[in-house]
Coordinates of C-alpha atoms and ligand atoms in Angstrom, one line a residue:
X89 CA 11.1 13.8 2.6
X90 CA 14.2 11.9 1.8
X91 CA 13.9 7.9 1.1
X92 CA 16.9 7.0 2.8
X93 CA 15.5 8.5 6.2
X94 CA 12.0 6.2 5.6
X95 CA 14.7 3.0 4.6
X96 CA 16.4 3.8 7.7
X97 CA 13.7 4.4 10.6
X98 CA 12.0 1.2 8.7
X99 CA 15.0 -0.7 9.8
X100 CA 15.5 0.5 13.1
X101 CA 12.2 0.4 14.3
X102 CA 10.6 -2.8 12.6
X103 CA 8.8 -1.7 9.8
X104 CA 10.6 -3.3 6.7
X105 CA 13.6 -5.2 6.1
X106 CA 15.8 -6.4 3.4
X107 CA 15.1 -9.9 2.6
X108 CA 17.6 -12.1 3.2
X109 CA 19.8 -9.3 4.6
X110 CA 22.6 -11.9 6.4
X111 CA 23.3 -13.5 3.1
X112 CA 23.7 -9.8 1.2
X113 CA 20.4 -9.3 0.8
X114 CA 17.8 -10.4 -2.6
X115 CA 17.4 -7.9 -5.0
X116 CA 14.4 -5.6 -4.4
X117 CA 12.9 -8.5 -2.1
X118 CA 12.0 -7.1 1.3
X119 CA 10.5 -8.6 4.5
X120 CA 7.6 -6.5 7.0
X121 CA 8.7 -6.8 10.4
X122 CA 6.7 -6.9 13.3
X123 CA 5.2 -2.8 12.7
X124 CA 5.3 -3.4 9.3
X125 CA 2.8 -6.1 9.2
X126 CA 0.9 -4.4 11.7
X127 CA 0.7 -1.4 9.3
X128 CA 0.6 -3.6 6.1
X129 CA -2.3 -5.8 7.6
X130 CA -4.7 -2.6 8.6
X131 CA -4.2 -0.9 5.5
X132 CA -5.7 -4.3 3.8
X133 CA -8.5 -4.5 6.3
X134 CA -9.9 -0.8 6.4
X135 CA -9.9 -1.4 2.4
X136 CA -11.8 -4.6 3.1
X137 CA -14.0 -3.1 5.3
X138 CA -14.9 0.4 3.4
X139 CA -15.2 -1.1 -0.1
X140 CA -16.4 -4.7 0.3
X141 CA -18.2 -5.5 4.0
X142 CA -19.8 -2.2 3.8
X143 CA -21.1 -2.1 0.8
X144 CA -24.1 -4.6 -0.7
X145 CA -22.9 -4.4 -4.3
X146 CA -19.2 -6.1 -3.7
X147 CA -18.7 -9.4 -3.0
X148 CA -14.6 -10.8 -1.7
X149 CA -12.0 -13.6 -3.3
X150 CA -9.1 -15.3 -2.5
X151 CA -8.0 -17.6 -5.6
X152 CA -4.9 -19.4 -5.9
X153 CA -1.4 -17.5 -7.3
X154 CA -0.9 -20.1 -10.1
X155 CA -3.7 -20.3 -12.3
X156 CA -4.1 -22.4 -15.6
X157 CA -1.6 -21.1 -18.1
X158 CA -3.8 -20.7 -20.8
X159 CA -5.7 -17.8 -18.6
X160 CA -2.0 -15.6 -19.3
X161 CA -2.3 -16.7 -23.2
X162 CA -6.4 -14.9 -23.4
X163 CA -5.4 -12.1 -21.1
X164 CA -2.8 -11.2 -23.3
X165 CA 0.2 -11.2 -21.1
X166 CA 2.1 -13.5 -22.5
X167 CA 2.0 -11.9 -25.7
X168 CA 1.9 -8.2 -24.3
X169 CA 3.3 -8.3 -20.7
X170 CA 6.7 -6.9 -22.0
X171 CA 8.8 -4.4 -21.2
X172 CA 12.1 -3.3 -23.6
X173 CA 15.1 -3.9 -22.3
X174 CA 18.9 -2.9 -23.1
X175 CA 22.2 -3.9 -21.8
X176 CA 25.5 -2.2 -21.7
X177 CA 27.8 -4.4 -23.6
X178 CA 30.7 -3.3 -21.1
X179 CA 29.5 -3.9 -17.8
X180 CA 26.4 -5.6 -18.6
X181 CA 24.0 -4.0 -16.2
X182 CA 20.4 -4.3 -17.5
X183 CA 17.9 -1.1 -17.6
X184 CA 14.2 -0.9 -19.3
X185 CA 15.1 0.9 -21.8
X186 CA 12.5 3.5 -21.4
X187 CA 13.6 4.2 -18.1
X188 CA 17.4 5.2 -18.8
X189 CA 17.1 8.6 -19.3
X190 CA 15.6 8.6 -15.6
X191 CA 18.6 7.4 -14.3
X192 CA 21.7 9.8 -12.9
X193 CA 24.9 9.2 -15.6
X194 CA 28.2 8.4 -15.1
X195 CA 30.4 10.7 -17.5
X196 CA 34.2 10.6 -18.3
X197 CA 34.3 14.5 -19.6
X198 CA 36.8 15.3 -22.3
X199 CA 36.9 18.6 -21.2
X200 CA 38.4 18.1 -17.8
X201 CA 40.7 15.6 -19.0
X202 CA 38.7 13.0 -18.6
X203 CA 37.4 13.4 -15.1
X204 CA 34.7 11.4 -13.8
X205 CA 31.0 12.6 -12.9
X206 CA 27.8 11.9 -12.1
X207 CA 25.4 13.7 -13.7
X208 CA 21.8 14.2 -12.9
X209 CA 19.3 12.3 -14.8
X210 CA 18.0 14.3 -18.2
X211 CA 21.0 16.8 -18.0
X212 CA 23.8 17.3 -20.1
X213 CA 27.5 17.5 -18.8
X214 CA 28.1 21.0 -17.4
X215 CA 31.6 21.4 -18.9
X216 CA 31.8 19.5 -22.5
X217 CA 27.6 20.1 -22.7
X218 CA 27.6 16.6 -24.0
X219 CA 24.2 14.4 -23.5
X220 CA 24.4 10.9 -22.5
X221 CA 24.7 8.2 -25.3
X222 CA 26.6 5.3 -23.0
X223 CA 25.7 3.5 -20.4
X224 CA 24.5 5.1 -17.6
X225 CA 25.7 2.9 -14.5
X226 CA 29.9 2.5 -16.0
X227 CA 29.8 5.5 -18.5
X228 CA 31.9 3.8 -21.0
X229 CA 29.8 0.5 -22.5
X230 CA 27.8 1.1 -25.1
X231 CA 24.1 -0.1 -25.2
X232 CA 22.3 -2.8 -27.4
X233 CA 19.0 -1.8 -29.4
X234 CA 16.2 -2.3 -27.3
X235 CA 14.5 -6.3 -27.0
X236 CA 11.3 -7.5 -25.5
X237 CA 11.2 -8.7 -22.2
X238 CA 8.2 -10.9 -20.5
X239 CA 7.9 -9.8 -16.4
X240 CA 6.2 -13.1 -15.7
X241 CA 7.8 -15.4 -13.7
X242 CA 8.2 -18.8 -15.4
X243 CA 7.6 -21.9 -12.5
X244 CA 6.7 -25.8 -13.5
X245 CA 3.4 -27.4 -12.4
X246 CA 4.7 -31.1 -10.8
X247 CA 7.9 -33.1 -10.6
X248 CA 9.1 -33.3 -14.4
X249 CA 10.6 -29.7 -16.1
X250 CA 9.0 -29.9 -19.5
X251 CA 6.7 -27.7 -21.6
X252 CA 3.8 -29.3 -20.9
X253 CA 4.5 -28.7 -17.1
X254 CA 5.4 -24.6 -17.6
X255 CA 3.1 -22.6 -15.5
X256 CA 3.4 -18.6 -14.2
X257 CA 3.2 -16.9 -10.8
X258 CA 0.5 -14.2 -11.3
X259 CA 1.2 -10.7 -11.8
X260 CA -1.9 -9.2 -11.0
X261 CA -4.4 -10.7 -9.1
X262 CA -7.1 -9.5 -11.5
X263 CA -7.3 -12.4 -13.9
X264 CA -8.7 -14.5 -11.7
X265 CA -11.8 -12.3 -11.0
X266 CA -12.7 -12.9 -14.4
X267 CA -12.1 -16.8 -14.5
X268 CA -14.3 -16.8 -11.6
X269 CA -16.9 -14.5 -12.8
X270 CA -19.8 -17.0 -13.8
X271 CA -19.2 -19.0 -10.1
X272 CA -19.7 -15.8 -8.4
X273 CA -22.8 -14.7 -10.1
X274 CA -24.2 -17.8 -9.7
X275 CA -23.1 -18.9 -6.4
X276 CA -23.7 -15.4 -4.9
X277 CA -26.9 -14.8 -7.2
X278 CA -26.2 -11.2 -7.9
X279 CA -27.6 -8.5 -10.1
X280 CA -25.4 -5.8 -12.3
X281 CA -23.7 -3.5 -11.2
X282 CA -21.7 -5.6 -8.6
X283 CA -17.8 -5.6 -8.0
X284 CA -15.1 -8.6 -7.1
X285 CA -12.6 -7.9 -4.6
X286 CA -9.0 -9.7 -4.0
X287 CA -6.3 -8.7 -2.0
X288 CA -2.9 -10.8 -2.8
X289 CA 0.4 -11.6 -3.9
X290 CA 1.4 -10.5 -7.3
X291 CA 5.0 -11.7 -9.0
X292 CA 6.9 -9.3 -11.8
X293 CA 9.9 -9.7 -12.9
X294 CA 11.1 -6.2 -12.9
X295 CA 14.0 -5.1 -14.8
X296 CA 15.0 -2.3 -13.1
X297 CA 13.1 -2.7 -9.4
X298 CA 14.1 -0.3 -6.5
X299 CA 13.3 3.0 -4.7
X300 CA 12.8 0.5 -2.2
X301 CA 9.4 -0.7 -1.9
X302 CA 7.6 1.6 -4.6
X303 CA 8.9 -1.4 -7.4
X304 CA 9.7 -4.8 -6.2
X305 CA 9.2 -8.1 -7.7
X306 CA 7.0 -9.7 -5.5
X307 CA 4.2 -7.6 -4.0
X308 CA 0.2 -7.2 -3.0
X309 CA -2.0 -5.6 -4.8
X310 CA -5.5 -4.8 -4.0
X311 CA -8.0 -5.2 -6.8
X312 CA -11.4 -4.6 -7.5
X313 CA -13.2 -5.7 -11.1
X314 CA -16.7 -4.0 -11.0
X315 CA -18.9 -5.6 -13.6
X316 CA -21.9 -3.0 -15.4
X317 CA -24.4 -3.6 -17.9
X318 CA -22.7 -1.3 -20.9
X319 CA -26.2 -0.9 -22.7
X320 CA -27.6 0.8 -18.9
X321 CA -27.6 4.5 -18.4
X322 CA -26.6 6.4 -15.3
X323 CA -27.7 10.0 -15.5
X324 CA -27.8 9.9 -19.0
X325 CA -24.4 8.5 -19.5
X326 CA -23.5 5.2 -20.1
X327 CA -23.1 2.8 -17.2
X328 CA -19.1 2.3 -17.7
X329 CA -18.6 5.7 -18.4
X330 CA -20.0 7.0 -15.0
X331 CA -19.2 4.3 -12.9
X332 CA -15.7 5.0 -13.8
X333 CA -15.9 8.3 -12.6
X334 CA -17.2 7.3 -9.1
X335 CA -14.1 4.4 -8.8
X336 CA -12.0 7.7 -9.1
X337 CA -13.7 9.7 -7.0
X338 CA -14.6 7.1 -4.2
X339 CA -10.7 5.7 -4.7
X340 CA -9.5 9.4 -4.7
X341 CA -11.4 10.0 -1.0
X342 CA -10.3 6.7 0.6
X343 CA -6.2 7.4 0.1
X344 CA -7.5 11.0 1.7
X345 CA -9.5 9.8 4.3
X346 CA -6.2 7.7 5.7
X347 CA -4.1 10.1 5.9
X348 CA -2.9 11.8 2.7
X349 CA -2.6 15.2 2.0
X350 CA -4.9 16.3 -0.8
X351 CA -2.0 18.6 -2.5
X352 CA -0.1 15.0 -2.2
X353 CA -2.3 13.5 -4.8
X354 CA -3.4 14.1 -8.3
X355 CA -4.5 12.6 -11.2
X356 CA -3.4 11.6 -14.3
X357 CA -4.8 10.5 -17.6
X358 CA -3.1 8.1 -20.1
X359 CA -2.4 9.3 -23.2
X360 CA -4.3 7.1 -26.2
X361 CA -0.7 5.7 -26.7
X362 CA 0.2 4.4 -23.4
X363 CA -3.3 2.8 -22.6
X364 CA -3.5 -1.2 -22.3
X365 CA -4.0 -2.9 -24.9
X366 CA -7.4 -4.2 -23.1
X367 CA -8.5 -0.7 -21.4
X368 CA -11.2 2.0 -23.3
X369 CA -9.5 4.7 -20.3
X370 CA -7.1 4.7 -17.6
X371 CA -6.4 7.4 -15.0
X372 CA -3.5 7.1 -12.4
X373 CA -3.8 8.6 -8.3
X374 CA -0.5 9.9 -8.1
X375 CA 1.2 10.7 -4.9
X376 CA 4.3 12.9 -4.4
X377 CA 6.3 10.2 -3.3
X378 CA 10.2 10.7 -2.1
X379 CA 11.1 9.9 -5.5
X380 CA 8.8 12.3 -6.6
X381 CA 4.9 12.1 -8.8
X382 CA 4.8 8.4 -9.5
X383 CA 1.7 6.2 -9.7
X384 CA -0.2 4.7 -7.0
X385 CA -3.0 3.1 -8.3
X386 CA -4.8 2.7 -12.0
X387 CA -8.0 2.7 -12.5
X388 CA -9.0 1.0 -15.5
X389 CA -12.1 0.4 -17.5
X390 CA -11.3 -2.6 -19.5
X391 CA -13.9 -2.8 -21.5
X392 CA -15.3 -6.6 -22.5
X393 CA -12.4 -7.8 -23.4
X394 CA -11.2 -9.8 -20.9
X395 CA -14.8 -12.0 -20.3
X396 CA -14.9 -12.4 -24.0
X397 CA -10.6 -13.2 -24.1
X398 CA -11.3 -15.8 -21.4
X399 CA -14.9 -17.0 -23.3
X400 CA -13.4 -17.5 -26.3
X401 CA -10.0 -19.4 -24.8
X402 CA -12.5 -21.4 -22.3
X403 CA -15.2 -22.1 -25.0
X404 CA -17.6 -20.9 -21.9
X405 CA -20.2 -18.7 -22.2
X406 CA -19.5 -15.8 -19.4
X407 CA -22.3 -13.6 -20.0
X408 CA -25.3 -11.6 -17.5
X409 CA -28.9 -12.2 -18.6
X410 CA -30.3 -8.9 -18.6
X411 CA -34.1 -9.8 -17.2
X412 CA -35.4 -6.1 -18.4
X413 CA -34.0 -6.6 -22.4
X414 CA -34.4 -10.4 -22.3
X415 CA -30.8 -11.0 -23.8
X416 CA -27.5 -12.0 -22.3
X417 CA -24.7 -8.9 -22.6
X418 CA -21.2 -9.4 -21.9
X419 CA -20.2 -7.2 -18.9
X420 CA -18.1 -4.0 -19.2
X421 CA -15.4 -3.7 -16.3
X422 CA -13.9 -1.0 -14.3
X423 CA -11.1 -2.1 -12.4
X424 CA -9.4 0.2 -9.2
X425 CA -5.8 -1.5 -9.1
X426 CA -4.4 -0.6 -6.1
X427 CA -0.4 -1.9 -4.6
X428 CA -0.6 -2.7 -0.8
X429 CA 2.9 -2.2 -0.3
X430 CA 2.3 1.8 -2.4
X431 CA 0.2 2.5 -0.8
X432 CA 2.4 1.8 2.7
X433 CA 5.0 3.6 1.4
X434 CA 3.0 7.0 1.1
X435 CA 1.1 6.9 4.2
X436 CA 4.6 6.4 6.0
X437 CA 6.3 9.0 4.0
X438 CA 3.2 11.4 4.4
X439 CA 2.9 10.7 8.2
X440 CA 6.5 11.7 8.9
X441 CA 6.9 14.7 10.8
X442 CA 10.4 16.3 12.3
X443 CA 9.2 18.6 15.1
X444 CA 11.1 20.7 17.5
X445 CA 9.6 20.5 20.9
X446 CA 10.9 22.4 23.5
X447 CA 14.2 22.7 21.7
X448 CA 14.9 19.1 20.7
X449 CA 13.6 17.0 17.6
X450 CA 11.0 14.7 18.0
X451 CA 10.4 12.2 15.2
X452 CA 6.7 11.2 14.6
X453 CA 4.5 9.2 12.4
X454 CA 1.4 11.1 12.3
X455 CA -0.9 7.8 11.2
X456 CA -4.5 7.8 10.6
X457 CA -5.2 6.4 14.5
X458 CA -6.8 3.2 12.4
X459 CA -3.8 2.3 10.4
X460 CA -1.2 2.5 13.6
X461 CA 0.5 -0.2 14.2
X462 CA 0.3 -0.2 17.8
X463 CA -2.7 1.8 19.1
X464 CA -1.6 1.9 22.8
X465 CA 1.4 1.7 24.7
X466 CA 1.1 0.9 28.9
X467 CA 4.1 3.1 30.5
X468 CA 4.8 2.3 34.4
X469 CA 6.2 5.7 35.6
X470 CA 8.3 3.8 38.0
X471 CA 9.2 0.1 37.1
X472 CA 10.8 -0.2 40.6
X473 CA 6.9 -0.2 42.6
X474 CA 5.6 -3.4 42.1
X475 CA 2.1 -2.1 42.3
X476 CA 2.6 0.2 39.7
X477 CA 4.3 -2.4 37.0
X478 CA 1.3 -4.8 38.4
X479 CA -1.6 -2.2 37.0
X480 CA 0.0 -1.1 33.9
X481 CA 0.5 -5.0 33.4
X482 CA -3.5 -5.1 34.4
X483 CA -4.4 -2.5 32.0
X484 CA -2.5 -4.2 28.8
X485 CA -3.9 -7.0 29.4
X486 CA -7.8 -5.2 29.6
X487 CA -7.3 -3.1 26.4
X488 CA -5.3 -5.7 24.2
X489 CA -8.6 -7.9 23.9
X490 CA -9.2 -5.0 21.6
X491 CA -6.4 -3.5 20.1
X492 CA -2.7 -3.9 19.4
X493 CA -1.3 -2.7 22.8
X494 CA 2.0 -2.5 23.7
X495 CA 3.6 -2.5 27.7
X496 CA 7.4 -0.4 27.6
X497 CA 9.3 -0.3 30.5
X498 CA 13.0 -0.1 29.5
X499 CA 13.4 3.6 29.6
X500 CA 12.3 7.1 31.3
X501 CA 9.3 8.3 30.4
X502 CA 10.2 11.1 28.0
X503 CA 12.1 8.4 26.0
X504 CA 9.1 5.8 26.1
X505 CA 7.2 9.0 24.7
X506 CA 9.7 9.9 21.6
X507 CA 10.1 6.1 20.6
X508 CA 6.2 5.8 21.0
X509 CA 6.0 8.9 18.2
X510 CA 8.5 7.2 16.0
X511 CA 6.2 4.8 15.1
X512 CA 2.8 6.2 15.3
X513 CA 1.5 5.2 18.3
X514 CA -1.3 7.4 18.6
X515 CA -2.2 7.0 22.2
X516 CA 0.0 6.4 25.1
X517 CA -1.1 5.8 28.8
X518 CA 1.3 6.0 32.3
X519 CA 0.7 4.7 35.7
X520 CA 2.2 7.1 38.3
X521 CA 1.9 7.2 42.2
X522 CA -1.2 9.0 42.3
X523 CA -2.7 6.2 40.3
X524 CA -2.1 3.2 42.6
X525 CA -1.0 5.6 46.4
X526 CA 1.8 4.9 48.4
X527 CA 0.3 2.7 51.4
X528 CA 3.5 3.1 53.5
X529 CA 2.4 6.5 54.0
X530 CA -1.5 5.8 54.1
X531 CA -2.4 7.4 50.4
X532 CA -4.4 5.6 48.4
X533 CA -4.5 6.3 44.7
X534 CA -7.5 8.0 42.8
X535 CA -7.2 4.7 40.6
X536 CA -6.4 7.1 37.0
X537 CA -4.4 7.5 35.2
X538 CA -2.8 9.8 32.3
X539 CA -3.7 9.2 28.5
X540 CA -1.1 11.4 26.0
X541 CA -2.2 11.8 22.8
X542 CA 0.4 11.7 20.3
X543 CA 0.2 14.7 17.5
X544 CA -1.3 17.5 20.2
X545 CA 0.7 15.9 23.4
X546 CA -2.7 16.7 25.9
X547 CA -2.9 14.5 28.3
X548 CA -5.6 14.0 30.4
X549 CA -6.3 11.5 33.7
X550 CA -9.1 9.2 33.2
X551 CA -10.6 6.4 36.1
X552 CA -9.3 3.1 34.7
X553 CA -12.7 1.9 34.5
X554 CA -13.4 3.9 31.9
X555 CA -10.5 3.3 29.7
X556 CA -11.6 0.6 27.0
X557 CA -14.9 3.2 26.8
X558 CA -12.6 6.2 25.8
X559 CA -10.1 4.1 23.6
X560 CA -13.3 2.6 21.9
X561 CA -14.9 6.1 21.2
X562 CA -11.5 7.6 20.3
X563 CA -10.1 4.7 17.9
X564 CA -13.7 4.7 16.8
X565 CA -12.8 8.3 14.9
X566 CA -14.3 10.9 17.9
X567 CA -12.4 13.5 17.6
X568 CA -9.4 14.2 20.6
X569 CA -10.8 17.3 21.7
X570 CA -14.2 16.2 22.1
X571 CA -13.1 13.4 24.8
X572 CA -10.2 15.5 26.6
X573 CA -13.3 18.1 27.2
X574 CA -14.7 15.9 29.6
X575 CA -11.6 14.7 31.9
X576 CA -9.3 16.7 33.7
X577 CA -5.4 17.7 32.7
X578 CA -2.8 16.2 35.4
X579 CA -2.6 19.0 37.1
X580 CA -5.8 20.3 36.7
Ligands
LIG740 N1 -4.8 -5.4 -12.9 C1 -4.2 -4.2 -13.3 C2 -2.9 -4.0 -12.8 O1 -2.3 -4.9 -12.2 P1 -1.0 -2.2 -12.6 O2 -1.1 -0.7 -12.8 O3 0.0 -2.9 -13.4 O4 -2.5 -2.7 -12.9 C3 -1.7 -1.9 -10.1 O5 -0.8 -2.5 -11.1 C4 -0.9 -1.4 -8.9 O6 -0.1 -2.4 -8.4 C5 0.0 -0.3 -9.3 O7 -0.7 1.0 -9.3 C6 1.0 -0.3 -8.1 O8 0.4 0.3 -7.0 C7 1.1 -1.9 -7.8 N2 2.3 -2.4 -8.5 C8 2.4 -2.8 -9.8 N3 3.7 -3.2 -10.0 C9 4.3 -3.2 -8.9 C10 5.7 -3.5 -8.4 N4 6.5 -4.0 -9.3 N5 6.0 -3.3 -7.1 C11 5.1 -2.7 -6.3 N6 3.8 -2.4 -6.6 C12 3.4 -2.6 -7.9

């Protein structure tokens, strides 16, 4: 699947746009339109739902982006939150510099009298064999040696820009888990194991953002720090150790669950070199994205470091008193780190489907039914008959005390169907003739009316009384062929 398609439908159809776009657009800033939210906001609420409301060992947060600045001296990010960073001394574009042999090359070939190419990233020139040494954006600049960089965004706290007043914009929302952690226990009185959820804003100041949403510089992360007792013992392993293991597992299940395809996903271990400087392990979920393997989420176990960091900087004591041992133990953390907006971009790029149906191409977005944007859409068959437009009008009304329900009336109904697909709507309803009758000829209508379901196009005709029932058991998860079983095709 190619990026520039997602970029594209995104646009046209209200999903994501670039910020700013009448003034040229901000770099790698972009703005959820009214799908996109839609999306964006159910993807953070069925992660609310599975892995906080339902379960009795997770309690929720929602702290504030700027925190004290002393928390970003004891986490270590303002000592370690680097990235290095080279610039071309010609055109003076800026890359990471571990990143530049990922990029495509410009090359000036000696051997075809200078001619200019691009060349794909990693590979040398096909006529003078030649690598890439120069800049890879203008081909001719050389770059500098390679200089630390901090991604934090730099604000001031008040009216007066001084030192004193130098404050950061978070860029993770993890931190503030751990600040927090002694007011939950307390507040919340709570026994180990138990986990701290947050879904929010996080700021990075990227060097080299892009591939449209996968790296930006302002984006949400969902993150989850689940405190164990590291002297406890979960079949026979330590307590970290396994519930590490289950994060992955339970993490690994959820991004399946929604939608994507298992041989989309895979895992990956860091290497001892590339780990944190707080975390003990780290393994990636991967997802083939458009741009190919790239990470979707970490999941970390940190260790104690960052309760005894923020202990030590704080001068308070954040520790569990383990009734059983009679002591107080510092508690080990595992931490699932997923983005929000990652996460949107590979159930959109998974969902996408070009199908050829009765020889023209549909587009579709094949969305888990409870991350949809829209759930229903209320097509009149005729917009002409009053009492048709009146009952489909009816009907929105009914069903969007529930869900997000759309009414579409600006086109026939085979178009109304195709832009329905394009953006996931898995459920579509029409109101014909036989639904309401034609009283000038003495008919009256059988008062149902068709429900298409979007990946097998069935449709069925259900009694309008008994449409919130059959939307309810169908958006509930029941399966499409166990509730077509029991009502009649059109024309059957
Ligand atoms: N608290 C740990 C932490 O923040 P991370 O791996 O740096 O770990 C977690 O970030 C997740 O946040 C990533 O797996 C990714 O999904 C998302 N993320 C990180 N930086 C991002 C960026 N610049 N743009 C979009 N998403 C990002």
């Amino acid at each position: 699947m190619n990026m520039d398609v997602l970029v594209s439908l995104s646009k046209r159809r209200g999903f994501v746009f670039q910020s700013s776009e009448i003034y040229g657009g901000t770099g790698s800033c972009w703005d959820y339109g009214p799908l996109g939210v839609e999306l964006k906001n159910n993807i953070k609420r069925v992660w609310w739902r599975d892995f906080v409301q339902n379960r009795a060992d997770m309690v929720g947060i929602d702290a504030s982006i700027l925190m004290h600045p002393t928390v970003w001296k004891a986490s270590g990010h303002l000592d370690h939150f680097t990235d290095p960073m080279v610039d071309c001394r010609e055109c003076k574009h800026r890359f990471r510099a571990d990143h530049v042999d990922e990029l495509p090359w410009t090359h000036y070939c000696p051997a075809t009298k200078g001619n200019k190419f691009t060349i794909p990233a990693g590979e040398p020139c096909g006529h003078c064999g030649q690598r890439r040494t120069l800049c890879p954006e203008c081909g001719k600049g050389e770059l500098t040696a390679p200089r630390q960089f901090n991604l934090m965004f730099k604000t001031f706290m008040g009216p007066v820009e001084e030192d004193a007043a130098v404050t950061y914009l978070r860029p993770e929302t993890a931190q503030a888990m751990f600040v927090n952690f002694d007011n939950v226990l307390q507040s919340m009185r709570l026994k180990l194991p138990f986990g701290i959820a947050q879904a929010g804003r996080s700021f990075r100041n990227e060097i080299t953002p892009g591939n449209f949403i996968f790296r930006t510089r302002e984006f949400e992360q969902m993150e989850i720090e689940y405190f164990v007792n590291p002297n406890d013992k979960v079949d026979g392993r330590p307590a970290d150790e396994y519930w590490h293991d289950r994060w992955i597992e339970d993490c690994m299940a959820w991004f399946r669950r929604y939608g994507l395809a298992a041989d989309n996903l895979r895992l990956r271990e860091h290497e001892r070199d590339e780990l944190a400087h707080y975390a003990k392990r780290t393994v990636d979920i991967e997802d083939r994205f458009p741009i190919g393997w790239s990470e979707l989420m970490g999941i970390a176990n940190r260790t104690d470091f960052d309760l005894k960091q923020h202990s030590k900087w704080s001068g308070k004591s954040l520790t569990y008193f383990d009734e059983e041992r009679k002591e107080h133990v510092v508690p080990y953390v595992v931490e699932p780190a997923a983005g929000v907006d990652r996460a949107l971009l590979a159930f959109m790029a998974d969902a996408y489907r070009e199908e050829e149906v009765r020889g023209e191409k549909r587009v579709v977005l094949k969305f888990h039914p409870e991350l949809a944007p829209v759930k229903v859409a209320v097509l009149p068959l005729l917009k002409k008959r009053d009492d048709i437009v009146r009952t489909a009008q009816t009907i929105r009304v009914d069903l969007a005390k529930h869900w997000r329900v759309v009414y579409d009336d600006t086109a026939a109904i085979g178009r109304l169907y195709r832009r329905q697909d394009e953006v996931g709507t898995p459920y579509c309803v029409t109101i014909d003739v036989q639904t309401v009758g034609d009283s000038e000829r003495g008919e009256v209508g059988d008062l149902r009316v068709t429900i298409r379901e979007r990946d097998s196009m069935e449709q069925i005709r259900v009694p309008i009384a008994e449409l919130s029932t059959v939307f309810r058991e169908l958006l509930d998860g029941a399966p499409w062929s166990q509730v077509s079983g029991r009502y009649p095709s059109p024309r059957g």
